[in-house]
XYZ file of C-alpha atoms in Angstrom:
325
model
C 249.881 237.210 274.479
C 251.650 234.202 272.965
C 254.316 234.010 275.677
C 251.645 234.191 278.366
C 249.915 231.207 276.818
C 253.133 229.183 276.810
C 253.805 229.363 280.544
C 253.079 226.366 282.747
C 250.139 226.795 285.123
C 249.793 224.848 288.364
C 246.408 223.152 288.668
C 245.566 221.694 292.074
C 242.652 219.316 292.640
C 241.617 219.102 296.288
C 239.873 215.963 297.548
C 238.701 214.623 300.903
C 237.307 211.354 302.253
C 234.168 210.409 300.346
C 234.906 212.543 297.261
C 233.321 211.601 293.933
C 235.969 209.904 291.798
C 234.854 211.374 288.464
C 234.657 214.867 289.974
C 238.437 214.673 290.260
C 239.372 212.310 287.416
C 237.220 214.067 284.776
C 238.866 217.504 285.005
C 242.308 215.964 285.502
C 241.833 213.965 282.283
C 240.761 217.101 280.416
C 243.797 219.098 281.567
C 246.061 216.207 280.570
C 245.141 216.508 276.892
C 246.932 219.814 276.153
C 249.913 218.643 278.245
C 250.434 215.747 275.819
C 250.795 217.902 272.733
C 252.309 221.246 273.770
C 255.815 222.327 274.761
C 256.409 223.620 277.305
C 253.438 221.842 278.914
C 250.699 224.376 279.716
C 249.665 222.623 282.934
C 251.286 220.944 285.907
C 248.715 218.790 287.718
C 248.660 217.926 291.416
C 246.185 216.086 293.602
C 245.998 217.385 297.156
C 244.309 216.544 300.426
C 244.673 218.234 303.774
C 247.168 215.698 305.155
C 248.243 213.786 302.031
C 248.387 210.048 301.489
C 245.650 207.778 300.107
C 242.159 209.279 300.176
C 239.135 207.033 299.739
C 236.485 208.031 297.204
C 232.785 207.342 297.726
C 233.063 204.318 295.405
C 235.613 202.686 297.713
C 238.734 203.265 295.587
C 241.561 205.434 296.879
C 243.799 208.001 295.181
C 247.251 209.009 296.395
C 247.487 212.698 297.286
C 250.070 215.262 298.325
C 249.587 217.205 301.569
C 248.711 220.875 301.255
C 252.026 222.632 301.974
C 252.076 225.987 303.805
C 252.160 228.953 301.454
C 251.195 226.893 298.379
C 250.543 229.037 295.303
C 248.355 227.721 292.499
C 247.060 229.129 289.275
C 243.799 227.199 289.712
C 242.316 225.384 292.682
C 239.520 222.887 292.005
C 237.559 221.427 294.925
C 235.894 218.078 294.284
C 232.375 217.198 295.328
C 230.874 213.956 296.551
C 229.161 212.430 299.541
C 232.064 213.549 301.718
C 231.165 217.208 301.320
C 228.800 216.893 304.276
C 231.747 216.241 306.588
C 234.095 218.574 304.718
C 231.700 221.494 305.257
C 232.156 221.196 309.009
C 235.944 220.685 308.935
C 237.131 224.134 309.971
C 240.784 223.244 309.406
C 240.012 222.291 305.797
C 237.823 225.359 305.265
C 240.506 227.684 306.596
C 243.079 226.017 304.334
C 240.787 226.605 301.326
C 240.198 230.243 302.293
C 243.926 230.805 302.699
C 244.843 229.018 299.473
C 242.156 230.813 297.483
C 243.792 234.136 298.283
C 246.844 232.998 296.329
C 245.058 231.495 293.314
C 243.979 233.151 290.082
C 240.900 230.921 289.922
C 239.042 228.985 292.581
C 236.674 226.320 291.261
C 234.431 223.497 292.377
C 232.844 220.467 290.768
C 229.350 219.294 291.678
C 228.675 219.553 295.427
C 232.167 220.965 295.944
C 230.331 224.300 295.785
C 228.974 223.465 299.255
C 232.548 223.463 300.540
C 233.380 226.787 298.879
C 230.176 228.283 300.251
C 230.862 226.920 303.747
C 234.263 228.605 303.545
C 232.463 231.888 302.842
C 233.866 232.240 299.337
C 230.532 232.325 297.483
C 228.753 234.912 299.626
C 227.026 237.410 297.341
C 228.161 235.516 294.261
C 226.466 233.402 291.599
C 227.129 229.662 291.617
C 225.708 226.290 290.654
C 225.776 222.738 291.979
C 224.264 219.327 291.267
C 220.568 219.834 290.528
C 219.554 217.203 293.077
C 221.092 219.216 295.911
C 219.989 222.656 294.760
C 217.224 223.141 297.326
C 219.529 222.030 300.136
C 222.098 224.535 298.910
C 219.559 227.370 298.813
C 218.482 226.681 302.373
C 222.040 226.424 303.646
C 223.445 229.417 301.758
C 220.687 231.951 301.016
C 223.302 234.667 300.434
C 224.546 232.877 297.288
C 222.715 233.360 293.996
C 222.269 229.724 293.008
C 221.661 229.165 289.277
C 220.521 225.605 289.692
C 220.091 224.589 286.059
C 223.477 225.788 284.790
C 226.247 223.505 283.573
C 228.788 225.887 285.075
C 228.824 229.449 286.361
C 231.668 231.951 286.365
C 231.613 234.847 288.824
C 234.908 236.677 288.825
C 237.683 234.273 289.848
C 235.163 231.723 291.117
C 233.927 228.981 288.794
C 231.419 226.346 289.913
C 230.026 223.449 287.920
C 227.071 221.107 288.060
C 227.141 217.387 288.733
C 229.969 214.978 287.976
C 230.561 215.024 284.172
C 229.967 218.791 284.151
C 233.442 218.957 285.694
C 234.784 218.054 282.255
C 232.803 220.926 280.714
C 234.256 223.202 283.381
C 237.810 222.045 282.659
C 237.344 222.526 278.913
C 236.030 226.031 279.590
C 239.080 226.787 281.738
C 241.353 225.432 278.997
C 239.616 227.654 276.462
C 240.006 230.603 278.820
C 243.759 229.927 279.003
C 244.722 228.596 275.610
C 241.923 229.378 273.188
C 239.061 227.589 271.524
C 241.141 225.414 269.202
C 243.150 223.843 272.044
C 239.954 223.229 274.008
C 238.387 221.649 270.930
C 241.371 219.339 270.448
C 241.210 218.315 274.102
C 237.520 217.484 273.733
C 238.219 215.401 270.618
C 240.882 213.437 272.478
C 238.406 212.810 275.304
C 235.716 211.881 272.753
C 233.218 214.254 274.345
C 231.086 217.152 273.150
C 233.399 220.087 272.563
C 231.948 221.981 275.504
C 228.388 222.445 276.649
C 227.678 226.131 277.117
C 227.748 227.309 280.702
C 224.155 228.472 280.451
C 222.895 225.155 279.130
C 220.450 223.339 281.372
C 221.794 220.445 283.464
C 218.985 218.165 282.375
C 216.539 218.017 279.514
C 212.778 217.653 279.512
C 213.168 214.079 278.323
C 215.468 213.216 281.233
C 212.993 214.720 283.679
C 210.035 212.902 282.157
C 208.443 209.960 283.931
C 207.704 207.541 281.100
C 205.756 204.490 282.255
C 206.037 202.793 278.834
C 206.982 203.527 275.260
C 203.374 204.144 274.252
C 203.917 207.775 273.235
C 207.504 207.551 271.963
C 206.574 208.154 268.324
C 204.276 211.032 269.213
C 206.909 212.682 271.423
C 209.504 212.325 268.683
C 207.134 214.035 266.248
C 206.408 216.867 268.695
C 210.105 217.560 269.245
C 210.662 218.031 265.511
C 207.481 220.029 264.920
C 207.485 222.619 267.710
C 206.283 225.347 265.343
C 203.116 223.372 264.494
C 199.761 223.634 266.233
C 200.172 221.232 269.149
C 196.860 221.439 270.951
C 195.270 218.406 272.581
C 193.017 217.703 269.598
C 196.022 217.588 267.237
C 198.059 215.361 269.530
C 195.115 213.053 270.249
C 194.458 212.640 266.534
C 198.076 211.605 265.916
C 197.801 209.137 268.792
C 194.495 207.797 267.384
C 192.691 208.536 270.655
C 189.840 210.754 271.753
C 191.060 214.087 273.216
C 189.675 213.334 276.670
C 191.149 209.833 276.869
C 194.451 211.017 275.403
C 194.828 213.804 277.972
C 194.113 211.394 280.834
C 196.446 208.627 279.621
C 199.238 211.005 278.608
C 199.328 212.552 282.058
C 199.275 209.115 283.663
C 202.161 207.969 281.446
C 204.361 211.071 281.679
C 203.392 212.962 284.823
C 202.611 216.087 282.773
C 199.591 217.416 280.939
C 200.000 217.576 277.139
C 200.006 221.388 277.219
C 202.633 221.557 279.947
C 204.805 218.991 278.211
C 204.693 220.887 274.918
C 205.546 224.161 276.670
C 208.527 222.553 278.407
C 209.878 221.296 275.085
C 209.372 224.707 273.506
C 211.055 226.447 276.430
C 214.031 224.104 276.314
C 214.525 224.593 272.573
C 214.014 228.356 272.797
C 216.421 228.770 275.693
C 219.082 226.776 273.875
C 218.750 229.092 270.865
C 218.644 232.230 273.002
C 221.846 231.363 274.836
C 223.909 229.763 272.087
C 222.941 231.652 268.914
C 222.518 235.241 267.737
C 219.144 234.602 266.112
C 216.612 237.410 266.684
C 214.029 236.639 269.360
C 211.303 236.964 266.733
C 212.829 234.096 264.731
C 213.341 231.934 267.822
C 209.761 232.482 268.962
C 208.483 231.509 265.533
C 210.554 228.354 265.104
C 209.817 227.056 268.620
C 206.063 227.584 268.427
C 205.625 230.584 270.735
C 204.509 232.670 267.789
C 205.686 236.049 269.023
C 208.460 237.309 271.348
C 206.068 238.626 274.000
C 204.415 235.255 274.492
C 207.869 233.683 274.716
C 209.004 236.345 277.202
C 206.056 235.640 279.504
C 206.805 231.898 279.392
C 210.487 232.507 280.163
C 209.726 234.721 283.142
C 207.276 232.150 284.488
C 209.696 229.241 284.031
C 213.105 230.819 284.642
C 212.373 234.063 286.447
C 214.179 236.002 283.696
C 213.233 237.242 280.210
C 215.114 235.872 277.176
C 217.456 238.850 276.720
C 218.676 238.640 280.312
C 219.427 234.927 279.886
C 221.217 235.700 276.616
C 223.459 238.225 278.379
C 224.066 235.862 281.291
C 224.984 233.075 278.893
C 227.668 235.272 277.399
C 228.888 236.372 280.827
C 229.188 232.765 282.022
C 231.121 231.699 278.944
C 234.885 232.021 278.839
C 236.180 235.310 277.423
């Protein structure tokens, strides 16, 4: 086991015109961290394109790449995403090169919309995957034979790993490092990068607060109170009283300010908190339901099925499956 961990693994990042710079630079930076402090170095990093030379990112900067040599063998292939995926998906020479190379890799991965390229190459057929949330519906229409888990940070299905948008590539790289070298090395790499150790693969790409349309800061204090009191009674009358408004006026103004009814907003917060606990802790469902305001596991189960299409226990198992082992 120890000797296996000490060998050097070849990591190849594949880019194309219009790739997203951070899709490539983020994972490369994460893999660099263990290289700095271990001997022999656990990773050898290469940046490839189909023909080599400078490749322009969507931001206008270019990175120097090596050409994909015939018969290349990699431990891990990572395909970048970016605006250029639209052209890359129709480049049959590139797709054939990815199919061929994937046969000789232990892991084939993508960052952000790089999953479109893997899917176009036929590598995700019948598999689970994720991508940037903004392009999830486009992905579903284009590749209905892939089980898209649109709100995941990253998804592992056999040798294929896909991640969500941009910075999620760092989470993916840290997960791959943990898979290779253990949790402590991954944790040290995260500390060097000054990022969260690693968001769980099952964690949602975006939070309720990010998805909220706040017209002003009028309800900031109230929302802060709700988030820390999910187990309390949070009906319209209670919320209106805290906002010093009549229930009818509060409901109307709150929806105008946030784009959600008070009841729907509270349920979203409860669902987000409950799902986080379900997927990242071993707390009994009874305890999670109580502390997030659902009251009992059956009410929480119904809400999960309505929101996520799966009951809590299935998401708990999937969260473990999609985490490195």
